[in-house]
mmCIF file of C-alpha atoms in Angstrom:
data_model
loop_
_atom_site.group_PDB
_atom_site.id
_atom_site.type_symbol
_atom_site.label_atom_id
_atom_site.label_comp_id
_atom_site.label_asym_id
_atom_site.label_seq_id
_atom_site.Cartn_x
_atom_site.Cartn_y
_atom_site.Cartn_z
ATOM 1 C CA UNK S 1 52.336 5.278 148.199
ATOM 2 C CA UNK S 2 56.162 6.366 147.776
ATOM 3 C CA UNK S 3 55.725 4.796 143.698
ATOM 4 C CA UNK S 4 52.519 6.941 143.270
ATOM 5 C CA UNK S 5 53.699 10.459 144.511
ATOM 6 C CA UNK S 6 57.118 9.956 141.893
ATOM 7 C CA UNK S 7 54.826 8.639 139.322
ATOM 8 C CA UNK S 8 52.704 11.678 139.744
ATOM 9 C CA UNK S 9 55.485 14.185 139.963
ATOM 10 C CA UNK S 10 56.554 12.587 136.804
ATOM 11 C CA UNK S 11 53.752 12.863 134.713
ATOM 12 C CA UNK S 12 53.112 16.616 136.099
ATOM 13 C CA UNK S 13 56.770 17.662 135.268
ATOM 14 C CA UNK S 14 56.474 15.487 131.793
ATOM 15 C CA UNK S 15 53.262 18.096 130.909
ATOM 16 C CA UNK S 16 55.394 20.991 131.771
ATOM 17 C CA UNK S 17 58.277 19.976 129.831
ATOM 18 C CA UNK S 18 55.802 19.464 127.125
ATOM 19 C CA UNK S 19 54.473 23.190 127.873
ATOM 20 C CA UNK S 20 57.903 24.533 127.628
ATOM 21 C CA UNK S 21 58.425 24.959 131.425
ATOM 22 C CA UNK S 22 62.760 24.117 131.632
ATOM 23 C CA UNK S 23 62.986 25.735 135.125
ATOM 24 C CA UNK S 24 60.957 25.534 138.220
ATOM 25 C CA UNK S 25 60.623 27.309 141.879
ATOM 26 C CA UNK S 26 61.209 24.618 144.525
ATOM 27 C CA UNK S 27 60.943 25.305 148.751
ATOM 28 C CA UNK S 28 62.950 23.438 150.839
ATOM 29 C CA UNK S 29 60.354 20.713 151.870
ATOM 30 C CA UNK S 30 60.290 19.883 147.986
ATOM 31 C CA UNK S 31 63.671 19.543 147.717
ATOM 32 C CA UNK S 32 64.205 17.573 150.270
ATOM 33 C CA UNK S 33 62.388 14.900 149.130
ATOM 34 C CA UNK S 34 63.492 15.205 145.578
ATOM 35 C CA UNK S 35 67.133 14.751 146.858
ATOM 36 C CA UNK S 36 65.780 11.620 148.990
ATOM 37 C CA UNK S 37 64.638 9.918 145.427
ATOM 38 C CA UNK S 38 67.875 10.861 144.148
ATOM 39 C CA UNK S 39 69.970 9.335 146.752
ATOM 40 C CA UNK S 40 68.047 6.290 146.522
ATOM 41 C CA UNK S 41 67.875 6.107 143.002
ATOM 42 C CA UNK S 42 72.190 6.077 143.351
ATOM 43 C CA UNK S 43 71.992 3.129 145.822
ATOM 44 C CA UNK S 44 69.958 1.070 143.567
ATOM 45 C CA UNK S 45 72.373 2.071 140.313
ATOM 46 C CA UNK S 46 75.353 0.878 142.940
ATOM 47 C CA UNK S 47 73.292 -2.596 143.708
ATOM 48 C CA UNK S 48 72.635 -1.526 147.062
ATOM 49 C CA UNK S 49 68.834 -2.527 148.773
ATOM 50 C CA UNK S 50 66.209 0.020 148.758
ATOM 51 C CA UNK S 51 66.576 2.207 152.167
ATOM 52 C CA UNK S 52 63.505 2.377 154.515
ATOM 53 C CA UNK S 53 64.576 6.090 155.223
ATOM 54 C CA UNK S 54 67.410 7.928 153.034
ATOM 55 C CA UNK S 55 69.533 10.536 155.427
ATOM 56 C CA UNK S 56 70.159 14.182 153.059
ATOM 57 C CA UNK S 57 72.602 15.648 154.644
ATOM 58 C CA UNK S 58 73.483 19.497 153.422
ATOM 59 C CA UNK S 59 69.418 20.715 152.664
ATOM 60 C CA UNK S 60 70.436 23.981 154.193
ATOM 61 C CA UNK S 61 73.100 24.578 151.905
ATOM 62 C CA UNK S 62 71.245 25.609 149.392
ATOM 63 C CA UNK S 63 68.452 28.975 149.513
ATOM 64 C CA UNK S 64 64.691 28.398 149.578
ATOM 65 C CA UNK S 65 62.785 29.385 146.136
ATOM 66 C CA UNK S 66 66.058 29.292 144.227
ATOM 67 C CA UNK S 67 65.404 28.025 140.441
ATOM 68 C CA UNK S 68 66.147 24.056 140.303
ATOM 69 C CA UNK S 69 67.650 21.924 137.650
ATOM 70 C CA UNK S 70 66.252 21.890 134.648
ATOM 71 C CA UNK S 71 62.840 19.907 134.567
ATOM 72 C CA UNK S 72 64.507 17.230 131.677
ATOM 73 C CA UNK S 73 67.686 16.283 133.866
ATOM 74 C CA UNK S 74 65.034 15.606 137.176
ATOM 75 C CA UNK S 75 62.714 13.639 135.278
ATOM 76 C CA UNK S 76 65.768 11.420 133.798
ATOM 77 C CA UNK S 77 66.786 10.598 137.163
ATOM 78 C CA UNK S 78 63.285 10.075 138.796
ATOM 79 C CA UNK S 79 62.739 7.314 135.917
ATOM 80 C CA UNK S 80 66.417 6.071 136.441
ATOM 81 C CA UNK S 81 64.232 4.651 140.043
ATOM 82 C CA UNK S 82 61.194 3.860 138.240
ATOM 83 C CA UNK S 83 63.570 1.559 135.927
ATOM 84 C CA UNK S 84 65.691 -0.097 138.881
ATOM 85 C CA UNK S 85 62.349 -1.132 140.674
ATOM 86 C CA UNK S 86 61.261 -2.752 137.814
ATOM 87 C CA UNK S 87 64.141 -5.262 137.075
ATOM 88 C CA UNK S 88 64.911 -3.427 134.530
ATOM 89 C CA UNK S 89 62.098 -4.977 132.002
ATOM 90 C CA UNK S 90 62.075 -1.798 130.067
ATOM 91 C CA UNK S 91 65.657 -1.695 129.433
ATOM 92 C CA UNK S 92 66.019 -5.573 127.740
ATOM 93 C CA UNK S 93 62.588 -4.760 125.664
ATOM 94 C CA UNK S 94 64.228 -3.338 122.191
ATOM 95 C CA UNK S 95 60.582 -2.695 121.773
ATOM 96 C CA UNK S 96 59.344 -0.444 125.163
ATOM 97 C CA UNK S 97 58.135 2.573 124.442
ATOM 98 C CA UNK S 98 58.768 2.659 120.784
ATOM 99 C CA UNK S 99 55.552 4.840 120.803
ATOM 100 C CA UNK S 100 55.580 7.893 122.885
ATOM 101 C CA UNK S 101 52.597 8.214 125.484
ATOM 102 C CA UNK S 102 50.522 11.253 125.240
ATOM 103 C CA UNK S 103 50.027 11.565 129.786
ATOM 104 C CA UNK S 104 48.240 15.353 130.615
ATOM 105 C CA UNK S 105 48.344 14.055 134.144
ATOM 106 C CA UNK S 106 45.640 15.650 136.567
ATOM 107 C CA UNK S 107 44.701 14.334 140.068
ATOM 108 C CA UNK S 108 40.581 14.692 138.737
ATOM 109 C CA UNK S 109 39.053 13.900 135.478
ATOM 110 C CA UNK S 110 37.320 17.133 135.237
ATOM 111 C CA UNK S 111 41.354 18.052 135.751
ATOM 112 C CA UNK S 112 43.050 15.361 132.912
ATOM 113 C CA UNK S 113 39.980 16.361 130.573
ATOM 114 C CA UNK S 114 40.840 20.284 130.644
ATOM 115 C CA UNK S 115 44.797 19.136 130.626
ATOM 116 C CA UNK S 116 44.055 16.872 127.572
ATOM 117 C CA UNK S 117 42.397 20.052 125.900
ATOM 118 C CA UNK S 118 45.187 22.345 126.375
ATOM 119 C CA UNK S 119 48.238 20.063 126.377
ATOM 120 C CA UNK S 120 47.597 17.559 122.812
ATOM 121 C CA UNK S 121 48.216 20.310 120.154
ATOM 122 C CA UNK S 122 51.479 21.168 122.221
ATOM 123 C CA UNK S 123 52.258 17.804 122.517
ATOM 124 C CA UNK S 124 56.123 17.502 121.345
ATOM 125 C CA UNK S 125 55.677 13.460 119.392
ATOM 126 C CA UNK S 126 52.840 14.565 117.277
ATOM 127 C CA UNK S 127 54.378 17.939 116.432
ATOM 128 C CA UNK S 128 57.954 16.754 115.071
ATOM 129 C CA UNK S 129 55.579 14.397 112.811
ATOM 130 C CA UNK S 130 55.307 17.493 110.436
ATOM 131 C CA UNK S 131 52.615 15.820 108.691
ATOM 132 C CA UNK S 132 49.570 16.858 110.385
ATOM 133 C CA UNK S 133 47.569 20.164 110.653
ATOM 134 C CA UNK S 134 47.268 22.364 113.583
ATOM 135 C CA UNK S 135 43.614 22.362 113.933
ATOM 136 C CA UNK S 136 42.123 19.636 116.744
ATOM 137 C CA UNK S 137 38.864 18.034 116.167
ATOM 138 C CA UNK S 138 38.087 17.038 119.902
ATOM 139 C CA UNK S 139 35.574 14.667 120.718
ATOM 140 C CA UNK S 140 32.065 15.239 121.225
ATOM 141 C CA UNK S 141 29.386 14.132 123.467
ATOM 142 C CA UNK S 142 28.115 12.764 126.839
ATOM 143 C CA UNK S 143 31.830 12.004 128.387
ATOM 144 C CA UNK S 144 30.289 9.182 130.963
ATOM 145 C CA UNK S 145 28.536 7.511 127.333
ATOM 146 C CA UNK S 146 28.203 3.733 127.844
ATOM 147 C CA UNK S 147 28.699 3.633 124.230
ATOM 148 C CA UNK S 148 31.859 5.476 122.204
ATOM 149 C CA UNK S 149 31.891 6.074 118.440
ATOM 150 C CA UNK S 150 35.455 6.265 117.015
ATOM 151 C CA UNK S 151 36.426 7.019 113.696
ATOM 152 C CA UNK S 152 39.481 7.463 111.711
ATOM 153 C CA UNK S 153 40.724 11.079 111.426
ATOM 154 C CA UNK S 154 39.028 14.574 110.824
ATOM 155 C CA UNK S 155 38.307 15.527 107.268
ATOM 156 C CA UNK S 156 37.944 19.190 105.741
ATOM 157 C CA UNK S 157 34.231 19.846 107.025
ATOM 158 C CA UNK S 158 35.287 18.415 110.631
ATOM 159 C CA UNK S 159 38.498 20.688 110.643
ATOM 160 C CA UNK S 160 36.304 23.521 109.418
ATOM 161 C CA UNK S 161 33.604 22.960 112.448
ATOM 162 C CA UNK S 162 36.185 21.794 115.428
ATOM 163 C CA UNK S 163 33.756 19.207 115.524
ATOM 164 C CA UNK S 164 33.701 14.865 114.185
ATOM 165 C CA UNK S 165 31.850 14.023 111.393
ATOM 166 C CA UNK S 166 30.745 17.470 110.574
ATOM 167 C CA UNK S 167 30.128 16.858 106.706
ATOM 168 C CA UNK S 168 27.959 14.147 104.677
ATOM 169 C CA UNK S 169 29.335 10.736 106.511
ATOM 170 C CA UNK S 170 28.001 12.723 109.853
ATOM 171 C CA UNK S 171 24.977 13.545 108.395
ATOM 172 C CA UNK S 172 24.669 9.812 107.497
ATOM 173 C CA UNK S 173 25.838 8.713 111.126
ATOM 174 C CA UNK S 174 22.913 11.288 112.471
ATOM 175 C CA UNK S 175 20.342 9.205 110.975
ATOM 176 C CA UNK S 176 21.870 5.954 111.944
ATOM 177 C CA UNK S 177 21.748 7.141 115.787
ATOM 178 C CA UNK S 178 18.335 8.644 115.239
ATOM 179 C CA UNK S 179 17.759 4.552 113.856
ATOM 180 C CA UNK S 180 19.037 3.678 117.089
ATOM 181 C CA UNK S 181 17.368 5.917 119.194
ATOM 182 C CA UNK S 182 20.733 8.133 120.616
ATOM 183 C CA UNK S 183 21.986 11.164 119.730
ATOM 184 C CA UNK S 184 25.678 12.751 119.529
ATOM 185 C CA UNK S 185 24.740 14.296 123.173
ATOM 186 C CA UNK S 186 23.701 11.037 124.855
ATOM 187 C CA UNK S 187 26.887 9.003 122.899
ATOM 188 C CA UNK S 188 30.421 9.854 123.110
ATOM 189 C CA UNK S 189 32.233 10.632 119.761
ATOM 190 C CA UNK S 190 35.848 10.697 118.330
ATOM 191 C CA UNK S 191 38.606 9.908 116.216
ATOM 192 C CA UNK S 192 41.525 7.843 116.217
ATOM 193 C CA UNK S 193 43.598 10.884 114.697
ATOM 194 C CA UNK S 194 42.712 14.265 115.791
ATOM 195 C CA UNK S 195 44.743 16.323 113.662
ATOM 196 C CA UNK S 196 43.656 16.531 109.806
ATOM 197 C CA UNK S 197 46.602 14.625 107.949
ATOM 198 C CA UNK S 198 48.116 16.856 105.579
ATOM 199 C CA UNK S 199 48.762 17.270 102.186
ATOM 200 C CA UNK S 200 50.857 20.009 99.950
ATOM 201 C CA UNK S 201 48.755 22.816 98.742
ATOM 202 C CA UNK S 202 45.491 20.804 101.065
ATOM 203 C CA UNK S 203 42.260 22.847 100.183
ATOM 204 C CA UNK S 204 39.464 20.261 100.651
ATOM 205 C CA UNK S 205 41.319 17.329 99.595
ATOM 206 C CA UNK S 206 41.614 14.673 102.585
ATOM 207 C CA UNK S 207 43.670 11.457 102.551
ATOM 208 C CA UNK S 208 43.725 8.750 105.611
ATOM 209 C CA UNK S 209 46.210 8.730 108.564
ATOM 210 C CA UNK S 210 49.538 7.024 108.147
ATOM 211 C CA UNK S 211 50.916 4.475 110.772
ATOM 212 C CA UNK S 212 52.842 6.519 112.390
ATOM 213 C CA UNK S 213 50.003 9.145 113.313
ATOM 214 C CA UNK S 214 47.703 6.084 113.721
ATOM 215 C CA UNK S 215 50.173 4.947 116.328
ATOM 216 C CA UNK S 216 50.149 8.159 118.128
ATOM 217 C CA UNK S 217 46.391 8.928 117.586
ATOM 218 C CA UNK S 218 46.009 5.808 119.613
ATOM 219 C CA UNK S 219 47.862 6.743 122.498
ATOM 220 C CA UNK S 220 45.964 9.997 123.118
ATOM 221 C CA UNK S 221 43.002 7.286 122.080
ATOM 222 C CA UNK S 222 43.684 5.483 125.703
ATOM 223 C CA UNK S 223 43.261 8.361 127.448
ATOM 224 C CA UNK S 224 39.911 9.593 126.143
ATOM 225 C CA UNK S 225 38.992 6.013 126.734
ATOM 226 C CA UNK S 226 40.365 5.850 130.256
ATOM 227 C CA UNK S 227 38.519 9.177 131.355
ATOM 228 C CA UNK S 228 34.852 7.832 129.149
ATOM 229 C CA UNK S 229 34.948 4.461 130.434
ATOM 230 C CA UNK S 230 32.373 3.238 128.144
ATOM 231 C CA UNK S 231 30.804 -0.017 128.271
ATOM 232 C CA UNK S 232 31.416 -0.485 124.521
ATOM 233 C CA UNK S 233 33.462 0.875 121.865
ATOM 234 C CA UNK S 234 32.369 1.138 117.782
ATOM 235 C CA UNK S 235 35.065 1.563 115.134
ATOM 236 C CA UNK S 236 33.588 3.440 112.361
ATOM 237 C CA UNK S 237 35.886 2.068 109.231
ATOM 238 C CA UNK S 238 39.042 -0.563 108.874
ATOM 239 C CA UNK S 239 41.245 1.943 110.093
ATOM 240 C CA UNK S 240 39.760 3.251 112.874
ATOM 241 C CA UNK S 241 39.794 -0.785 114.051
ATOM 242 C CA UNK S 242 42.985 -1.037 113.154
ATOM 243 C CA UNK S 243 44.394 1.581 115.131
ATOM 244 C CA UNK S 244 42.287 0.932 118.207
ATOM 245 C CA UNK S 245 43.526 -2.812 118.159
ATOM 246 C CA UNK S 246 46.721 -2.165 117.131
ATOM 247 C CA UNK S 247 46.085 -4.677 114.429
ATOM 248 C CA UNK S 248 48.166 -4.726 110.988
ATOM 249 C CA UNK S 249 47.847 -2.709 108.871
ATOM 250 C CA UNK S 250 46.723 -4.493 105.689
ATOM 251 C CA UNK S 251 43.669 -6.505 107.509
ATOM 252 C CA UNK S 252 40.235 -5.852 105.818
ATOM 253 C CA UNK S 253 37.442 -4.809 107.672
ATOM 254 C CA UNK S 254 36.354 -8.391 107.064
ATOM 255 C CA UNK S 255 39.215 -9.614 109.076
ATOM 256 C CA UNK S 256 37.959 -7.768 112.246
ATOM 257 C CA UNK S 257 33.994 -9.312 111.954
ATOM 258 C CA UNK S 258 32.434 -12.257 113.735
ATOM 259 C CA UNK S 259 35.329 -11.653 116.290
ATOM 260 C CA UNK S 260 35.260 -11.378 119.984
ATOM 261 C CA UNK S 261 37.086 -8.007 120.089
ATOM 262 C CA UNK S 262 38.483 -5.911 123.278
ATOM 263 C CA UNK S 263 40.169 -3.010 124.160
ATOM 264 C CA UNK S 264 41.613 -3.865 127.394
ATOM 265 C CA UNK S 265 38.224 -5.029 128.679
ATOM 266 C CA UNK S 266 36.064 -3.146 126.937
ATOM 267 C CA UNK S 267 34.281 -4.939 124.087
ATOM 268 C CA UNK S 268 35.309 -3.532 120.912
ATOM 269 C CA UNK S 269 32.588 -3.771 117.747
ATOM 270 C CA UNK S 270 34.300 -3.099 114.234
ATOM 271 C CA UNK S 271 31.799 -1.687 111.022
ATOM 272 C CA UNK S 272 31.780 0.096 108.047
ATOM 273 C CA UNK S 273 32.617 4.107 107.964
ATOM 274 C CA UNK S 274 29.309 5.967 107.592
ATOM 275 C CA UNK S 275 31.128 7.031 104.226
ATOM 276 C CA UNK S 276 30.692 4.268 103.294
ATOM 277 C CA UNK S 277 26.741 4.599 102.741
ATOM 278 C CA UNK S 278 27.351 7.122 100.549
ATOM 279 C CA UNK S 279 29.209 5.136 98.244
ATOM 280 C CA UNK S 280 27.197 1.724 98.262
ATOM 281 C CA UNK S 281 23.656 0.697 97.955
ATOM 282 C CA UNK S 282 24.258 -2.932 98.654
ATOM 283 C CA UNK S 283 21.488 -3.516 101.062
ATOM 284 C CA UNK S 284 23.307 -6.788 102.321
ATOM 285 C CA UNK S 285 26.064 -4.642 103.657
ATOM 286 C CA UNK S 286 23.795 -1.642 105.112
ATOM 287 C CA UNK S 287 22.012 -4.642 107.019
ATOM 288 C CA UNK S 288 25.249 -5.778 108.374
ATOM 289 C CA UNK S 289 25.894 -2.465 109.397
ATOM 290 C CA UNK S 290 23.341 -2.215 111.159
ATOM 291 C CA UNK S 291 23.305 -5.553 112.993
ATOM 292 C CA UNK S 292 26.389 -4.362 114.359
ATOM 293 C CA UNK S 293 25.093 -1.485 115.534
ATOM 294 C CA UNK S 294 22.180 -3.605 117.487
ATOM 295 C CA UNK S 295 25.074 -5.703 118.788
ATOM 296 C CA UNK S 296 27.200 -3.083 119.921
ATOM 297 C CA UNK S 297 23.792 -1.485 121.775
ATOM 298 C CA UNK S 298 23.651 -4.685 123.217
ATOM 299 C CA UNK S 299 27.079 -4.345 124.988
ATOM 300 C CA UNK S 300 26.706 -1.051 125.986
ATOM 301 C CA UNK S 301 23.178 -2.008 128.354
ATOM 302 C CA UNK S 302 20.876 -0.038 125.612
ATOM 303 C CA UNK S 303 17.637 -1.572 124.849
ATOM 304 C CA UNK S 304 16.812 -2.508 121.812
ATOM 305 C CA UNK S 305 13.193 -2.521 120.787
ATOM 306 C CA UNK S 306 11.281 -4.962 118.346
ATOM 307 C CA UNK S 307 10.949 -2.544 115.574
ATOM 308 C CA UNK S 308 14.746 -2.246 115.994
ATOM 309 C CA UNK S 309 15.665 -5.881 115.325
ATOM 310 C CA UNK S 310 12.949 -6.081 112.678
ATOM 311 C CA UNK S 311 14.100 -2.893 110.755
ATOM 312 C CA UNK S 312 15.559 -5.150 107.424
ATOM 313 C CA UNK S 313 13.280 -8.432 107.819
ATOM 314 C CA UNK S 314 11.134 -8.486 104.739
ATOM 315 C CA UNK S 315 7.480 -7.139 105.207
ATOM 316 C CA UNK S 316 4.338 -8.471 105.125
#
């Protein structure tokens, strides 16, 4: 219970820092126990055991509601504890937390959701990128789906109506749900990326994320996928897949098919871009497309009628 109440006084004063917030108001009963975690935090650095009760002596000393430290030097010592109970595995892995983790915190997900909403296009990691626009394209749709769309980042038309696949791919996505029998409302939809990537003097032009907003777009990914808790998850595109698996970057979408795929344990089902459709009338790969659809329906509990499954079998 102790590692849960630092963990979430961590994340809450991470979302502040994010926010801006340097100082904060603390009462004496606060304090107290933020000294405790202190004091222990200073046996552990010395190699002493963990305490079963940590004696503060001078509480009084200081006056109720002054200003505390600011927010950045608490948080560094409240992970200093985090670190020590963990043996340290953070600290030998060159590799930990090479990727920043996009946390709004929240004790409710009607709480994290409107935190998410109001904290991402403050959030410090995607800002000093410098490479994306300020515009979010939030998801869309029923956020307790059993089946989640995800594609790769927001183009011009989505920018322009705050919405996913606004423009001529949605359009083409519409019908394939209307195929399926869903809608955007009874699905839940997103991208990998939700800031248009940028270009000098950008008017309609659109180019795809890089790996470095891939790798952050994932990480606010988690979350959405966390709070949705789909049964199944479509990746609309190579990149989208790529990002959501944290696969390498120069595997074809061919690489991804005929796979058991998972985030965490959520089946993952990998296809082409609705784009895609626009571009192609190869009517082997608009079948495939669409037997991944059935199989990703399939996943998520949907049913799938006759006239479904029979949709490309030849008449007659």
């Amino acid at each position: 219970m102790i590692a849960d109440a630092r963990q979430l006084v961590i994340d809450r004063l991470r979302a502040l820092q994010e926010q801006g917030t340097a100082m904060l108001p603390v009462d004496d009963e606060a304090r107290l126990v933020l000294r405790r975690w202190m004091v222990e935090a200073k046996r552990l650095k010395m190699g002493l055991p963990p305490s079963a009760q940590v004696e503060v002596a001078g509480n009084a000393a200081e006056p109720s509601g002054e200003q505390t430290a600011v927010a950045s030097s608490l948080l560094r010592v409240l992970e200093e504890v985090e670190q020590e109970e963990a043996g340290n595995a953070e600290l030998d892995d060159p590799t930990a937390h090479a990727v920043p983790r996009f946390r709004p915190g929240g004790s409710t997900d009607e709480e994290r959701w409107m935190l998410f909403r109001r904290l991402l296009p403050r959030w410090t990691p995607m800002l000093n990128l410098g490479s994306l626009r300020e515009i979010p394209v939030f998801g869309q749709g029923d956020v307790r789906a059993s089946l989640m769309f995800v594609g790769d980042a927001p183009n011009y038309f989505d920018e322009q109506a705050k919405m996913p696949f606004a423009g001529e791919a949605g359009k083409k996505l519409d019908g394939i749900l209307a195929a399926m029998g869903l809608a955007r409302d009874s699905i839940y939809l997103t991208e990998l990326v939700k800031f248009r990537p940028a270009l000098p003097r950008q008017t309609t032009n659109n180019r795809p994320p890089n790996e470095k907003e891939m790798a952050l777009g994932a990480s606010v990914l988690d979350v959405e996928i966390e709070l949705v808790r789909p049964r199944a998850i479509v990746a609309l595109g190579v990149i989208a897949a790529r990002g959501l698996l944290r696969a390498e970057s120069d595997l074809p979408l061919s690489a991804f098919r005929g796979l058991p795929l998972f985030h965490g344990d959520i089946p993952v089902v990998v296809t082409h871009h609705p784009s895609y459709l626009l571009r192609t009338s190869d009517m082997g790969e608009r079948r495939k497309l669409w037997e991944d659809m059935l199989q990703a329906m399939e996943l998520a509990g949907l049913p799938v009628s006759e006239k479904q499954r029979s949709f490309f079998l030849p008449k007659g």
